[in-house]
Coordinates of C-alpha atoms in Angstrom, one line a residue:
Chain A
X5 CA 65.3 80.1 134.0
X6 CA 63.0 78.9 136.6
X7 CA 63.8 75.3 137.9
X8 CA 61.3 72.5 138.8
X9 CA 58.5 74.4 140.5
X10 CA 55.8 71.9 142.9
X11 CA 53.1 74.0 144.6
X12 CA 51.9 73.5 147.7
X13 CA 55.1 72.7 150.0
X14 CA 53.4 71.7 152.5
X15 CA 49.6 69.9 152.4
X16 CA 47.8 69.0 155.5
X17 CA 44.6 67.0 154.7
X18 CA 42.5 64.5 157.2
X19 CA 41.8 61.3 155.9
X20 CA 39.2 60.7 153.2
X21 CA 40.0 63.8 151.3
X22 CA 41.9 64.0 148.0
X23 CA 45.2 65.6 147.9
X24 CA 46.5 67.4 144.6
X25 CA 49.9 68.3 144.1
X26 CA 51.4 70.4 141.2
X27 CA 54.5 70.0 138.7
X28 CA 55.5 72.9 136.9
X29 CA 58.5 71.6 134.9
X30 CA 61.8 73.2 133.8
X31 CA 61.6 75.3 130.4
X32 CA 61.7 72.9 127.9
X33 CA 61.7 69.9 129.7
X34 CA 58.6 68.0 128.3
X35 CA 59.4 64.2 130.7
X36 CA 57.9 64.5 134.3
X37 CA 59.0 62.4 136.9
X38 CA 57.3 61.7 140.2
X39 CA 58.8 60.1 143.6
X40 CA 58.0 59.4 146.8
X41 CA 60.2 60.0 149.9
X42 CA 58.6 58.0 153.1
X43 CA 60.4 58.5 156.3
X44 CA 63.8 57.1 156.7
X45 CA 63.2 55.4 153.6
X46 CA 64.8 56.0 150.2
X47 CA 63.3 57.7 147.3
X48 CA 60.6 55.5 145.5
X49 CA 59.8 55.6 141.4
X50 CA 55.9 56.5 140.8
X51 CA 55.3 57.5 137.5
X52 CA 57.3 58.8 134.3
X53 CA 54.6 61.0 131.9
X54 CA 55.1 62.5 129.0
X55 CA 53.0 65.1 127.7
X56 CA 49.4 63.6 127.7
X57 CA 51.0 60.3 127.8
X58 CA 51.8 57.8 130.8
X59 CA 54.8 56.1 129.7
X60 CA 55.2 54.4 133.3
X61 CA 53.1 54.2 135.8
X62 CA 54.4 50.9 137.4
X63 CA 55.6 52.8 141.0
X64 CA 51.8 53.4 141.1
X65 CA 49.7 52.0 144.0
X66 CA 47.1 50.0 142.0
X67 CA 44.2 52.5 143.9
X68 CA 43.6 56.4 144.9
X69 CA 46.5 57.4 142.8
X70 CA 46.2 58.9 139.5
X71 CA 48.8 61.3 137.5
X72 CA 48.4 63.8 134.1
X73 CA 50.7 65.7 132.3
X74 CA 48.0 68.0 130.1
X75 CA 49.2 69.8 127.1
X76 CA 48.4 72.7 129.0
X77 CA 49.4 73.3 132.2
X78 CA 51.8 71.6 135.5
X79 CA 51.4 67.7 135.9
X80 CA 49.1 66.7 138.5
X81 CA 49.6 64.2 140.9
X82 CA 45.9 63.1 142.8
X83 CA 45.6 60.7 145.5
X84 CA 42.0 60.3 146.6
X85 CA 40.5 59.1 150.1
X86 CA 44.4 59.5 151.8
X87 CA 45.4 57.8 154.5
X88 CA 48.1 57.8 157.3
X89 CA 49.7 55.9 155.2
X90 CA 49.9 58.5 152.4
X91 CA 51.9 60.6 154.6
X92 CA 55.4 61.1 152.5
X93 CA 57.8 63.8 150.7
X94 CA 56.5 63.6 147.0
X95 CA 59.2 65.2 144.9
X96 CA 58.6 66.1 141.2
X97 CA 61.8 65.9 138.8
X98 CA 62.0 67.1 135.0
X99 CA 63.8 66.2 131.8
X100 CA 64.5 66.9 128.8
X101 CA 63.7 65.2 125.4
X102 CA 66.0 63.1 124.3
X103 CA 69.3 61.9 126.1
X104 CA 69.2 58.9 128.3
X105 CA 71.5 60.0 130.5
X106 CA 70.8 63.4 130.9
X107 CA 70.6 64.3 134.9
X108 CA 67.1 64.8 136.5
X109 CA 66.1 67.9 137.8
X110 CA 63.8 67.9 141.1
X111 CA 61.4 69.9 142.8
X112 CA 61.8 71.1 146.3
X113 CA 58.9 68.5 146.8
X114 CA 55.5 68.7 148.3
X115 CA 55.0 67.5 152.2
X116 CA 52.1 66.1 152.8
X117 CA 51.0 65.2 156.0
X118 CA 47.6 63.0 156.9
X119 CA 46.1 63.6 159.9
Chain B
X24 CA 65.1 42.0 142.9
X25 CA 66.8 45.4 143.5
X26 CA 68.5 46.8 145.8
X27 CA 70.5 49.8 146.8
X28 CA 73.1 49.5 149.8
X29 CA 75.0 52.5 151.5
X30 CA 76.2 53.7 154.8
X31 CA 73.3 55.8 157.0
X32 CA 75.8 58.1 158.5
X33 CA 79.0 59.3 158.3
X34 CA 80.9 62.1 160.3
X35 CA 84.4 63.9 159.0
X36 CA 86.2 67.2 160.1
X37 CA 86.4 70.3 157.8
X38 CA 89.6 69.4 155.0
X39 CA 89.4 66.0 155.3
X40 CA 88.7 63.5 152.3
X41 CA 85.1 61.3 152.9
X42 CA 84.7 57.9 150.9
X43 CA 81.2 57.1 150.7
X44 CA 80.4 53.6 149.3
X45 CA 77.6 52.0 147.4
X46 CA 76.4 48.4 146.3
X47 CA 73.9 47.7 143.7
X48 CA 71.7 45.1 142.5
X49 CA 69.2 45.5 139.7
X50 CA 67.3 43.8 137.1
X51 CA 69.4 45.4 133.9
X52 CA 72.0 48.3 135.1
X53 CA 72.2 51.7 132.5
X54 CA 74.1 53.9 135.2
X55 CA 75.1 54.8 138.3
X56 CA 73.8 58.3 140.3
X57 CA 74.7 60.4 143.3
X58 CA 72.9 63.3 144.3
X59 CA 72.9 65.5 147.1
X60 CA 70.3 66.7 149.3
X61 CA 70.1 69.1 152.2
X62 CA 67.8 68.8 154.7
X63 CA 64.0 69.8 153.1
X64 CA 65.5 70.6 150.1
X65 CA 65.5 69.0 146.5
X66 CA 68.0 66.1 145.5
X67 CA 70.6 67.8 143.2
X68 CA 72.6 66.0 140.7
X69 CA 76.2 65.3 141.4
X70 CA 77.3 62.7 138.9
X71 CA 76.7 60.1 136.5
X72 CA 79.1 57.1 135.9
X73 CA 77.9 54.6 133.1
X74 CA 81.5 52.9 132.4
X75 CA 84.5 51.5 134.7
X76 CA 86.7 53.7 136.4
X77 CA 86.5 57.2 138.0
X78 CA 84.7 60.3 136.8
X79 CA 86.5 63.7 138.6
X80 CA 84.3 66.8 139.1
X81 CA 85.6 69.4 141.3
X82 CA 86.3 68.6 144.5
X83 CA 83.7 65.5 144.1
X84 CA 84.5 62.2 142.2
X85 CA 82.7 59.2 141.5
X86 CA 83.5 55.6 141.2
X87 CA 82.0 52.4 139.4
X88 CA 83.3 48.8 139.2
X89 CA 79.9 47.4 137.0
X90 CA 81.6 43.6 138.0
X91 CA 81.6 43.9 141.6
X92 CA 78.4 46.3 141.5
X93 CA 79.9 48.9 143.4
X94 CA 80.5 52.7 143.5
X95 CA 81.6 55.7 145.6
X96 CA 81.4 59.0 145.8
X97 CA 84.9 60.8 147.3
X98 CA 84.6 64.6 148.6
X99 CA 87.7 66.3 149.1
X100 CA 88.3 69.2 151.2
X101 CA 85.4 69.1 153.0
X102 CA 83.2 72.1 153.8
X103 CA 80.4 73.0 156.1
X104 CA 78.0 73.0 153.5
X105 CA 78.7 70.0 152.5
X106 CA 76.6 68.5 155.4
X107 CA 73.9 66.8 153.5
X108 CA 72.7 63.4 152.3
X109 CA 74.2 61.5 149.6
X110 CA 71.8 59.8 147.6
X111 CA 73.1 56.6 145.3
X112 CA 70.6 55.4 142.6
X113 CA 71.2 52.9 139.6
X114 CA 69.2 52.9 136.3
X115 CA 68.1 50.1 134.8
X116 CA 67.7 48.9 131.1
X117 CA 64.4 51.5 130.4
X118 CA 65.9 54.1 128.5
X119 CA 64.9 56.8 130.7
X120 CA 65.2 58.0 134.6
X121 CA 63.3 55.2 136.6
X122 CA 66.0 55.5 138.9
X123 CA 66.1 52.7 142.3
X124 CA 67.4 55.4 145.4
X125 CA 69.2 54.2 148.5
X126 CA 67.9 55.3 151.7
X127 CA 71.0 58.1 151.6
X128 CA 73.9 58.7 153.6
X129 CA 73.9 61.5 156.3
X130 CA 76.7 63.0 156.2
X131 CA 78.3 65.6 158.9
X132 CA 81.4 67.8 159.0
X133 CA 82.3 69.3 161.7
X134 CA 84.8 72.3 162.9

């Protein structure tokens, strides 16, 4: 059974572009998490998506960021024009349905560099 | 507001026992987290403590007072590979993982 799968690793864009990073989720998890991991800084809450559904998007920056969770298909996370600032470990997690307390399962997360 | 305290680094010998401590304050409180990550890897999940008291796994155990907003995580018989961060992370009242992280404690055994 595959675990939480995030494609690219590593993304090196120059400011202005868009970056897209991918969330394949554990088999028959159907909640997708994202985080952000800045430098020396601890993991930060983005978004929580169900499938076609945001449930929480408060983590959000209010601009350039966007997330989906198609029926069909990995979650996309898309952050347009990036900046320096943009520069962070953004880590993907799964869960599933159900339990509250069940544990979160995370991605080996997607670097993204800004140059 | 919220906020998640714990040490940045620790150091400890192969065998020994490591405590590593954590304060919390959030807005609601549905659970206390530790995970462990190595170095440019993903954050695996250690343990979960909801209630008072201690919660023994293995070689790991985990600790929350829910009056005092505290927790730790104990490691016994340390390894090599246990070199890693430990990541502390509360849950508040939503009902699902919007977990608040501390910045992680470094941890290093050595020979």
């Amino acid at each position: 059974n595959a675990g939480v799968m995030q494609n690219p690793r590593h993304l090196v864009r120059r400011r202005g572009q868009e970056a897209r990073l991918r969330c394949s989720p554990m088999k028959g998890h159907s909640h997708v998490y994202w985080y952000r991991q800045l430098p020396e800084e601890g993991l930060k809450f983005m978004v929580y998506l169900q499938k076609e559904n945001i449930i929480d998007e408060s983590g959000m920056p209010k601009e350039r960021f966007s997330a989906e969770f198609p029926k069909e298909g990995p979650s996309i996370l898309r952050i347009q024009q990036v900046v320096r600032g943009d520069s962070a470990a953004y880590f993907c997690a799964s869960s599933p349905p159900g339990q509250a307390n069940e544990k979160l399962f995370f991605g080996s997360g997607t670097q993204l560099s800004v140059l | 507001g919220q906020n998640i305290d714990q040490p940045t680094e620790m150091t400890a010998t192969e065998g020994a026992i490591v405590q590593i401590n954590c304060t919390y304050q959030t807005s609601g409180f549905n659970g206390l987290f530790w995970y462990q990550q190595h170095a440019g890897e993903a954050p695996t999940f250690l343990s979960y403590n909801v209630l008072d008291g201690l919660e023994e796994k293995g070689r790991f155990s985990s600790f929350l007072s829910r009056s005092k907003g505290y927790s730790y995580l104990l490691l016994k018989e340390l390894q090599m590979k246990d070199s890693a961060s430990y990541l502390c992370a509360a849950r508040g009242n939503t009902g699902f993982q919007k977990l608040v992280f501390g910045t992680g404690t470094r941890l290093l055994v050595s020979p």
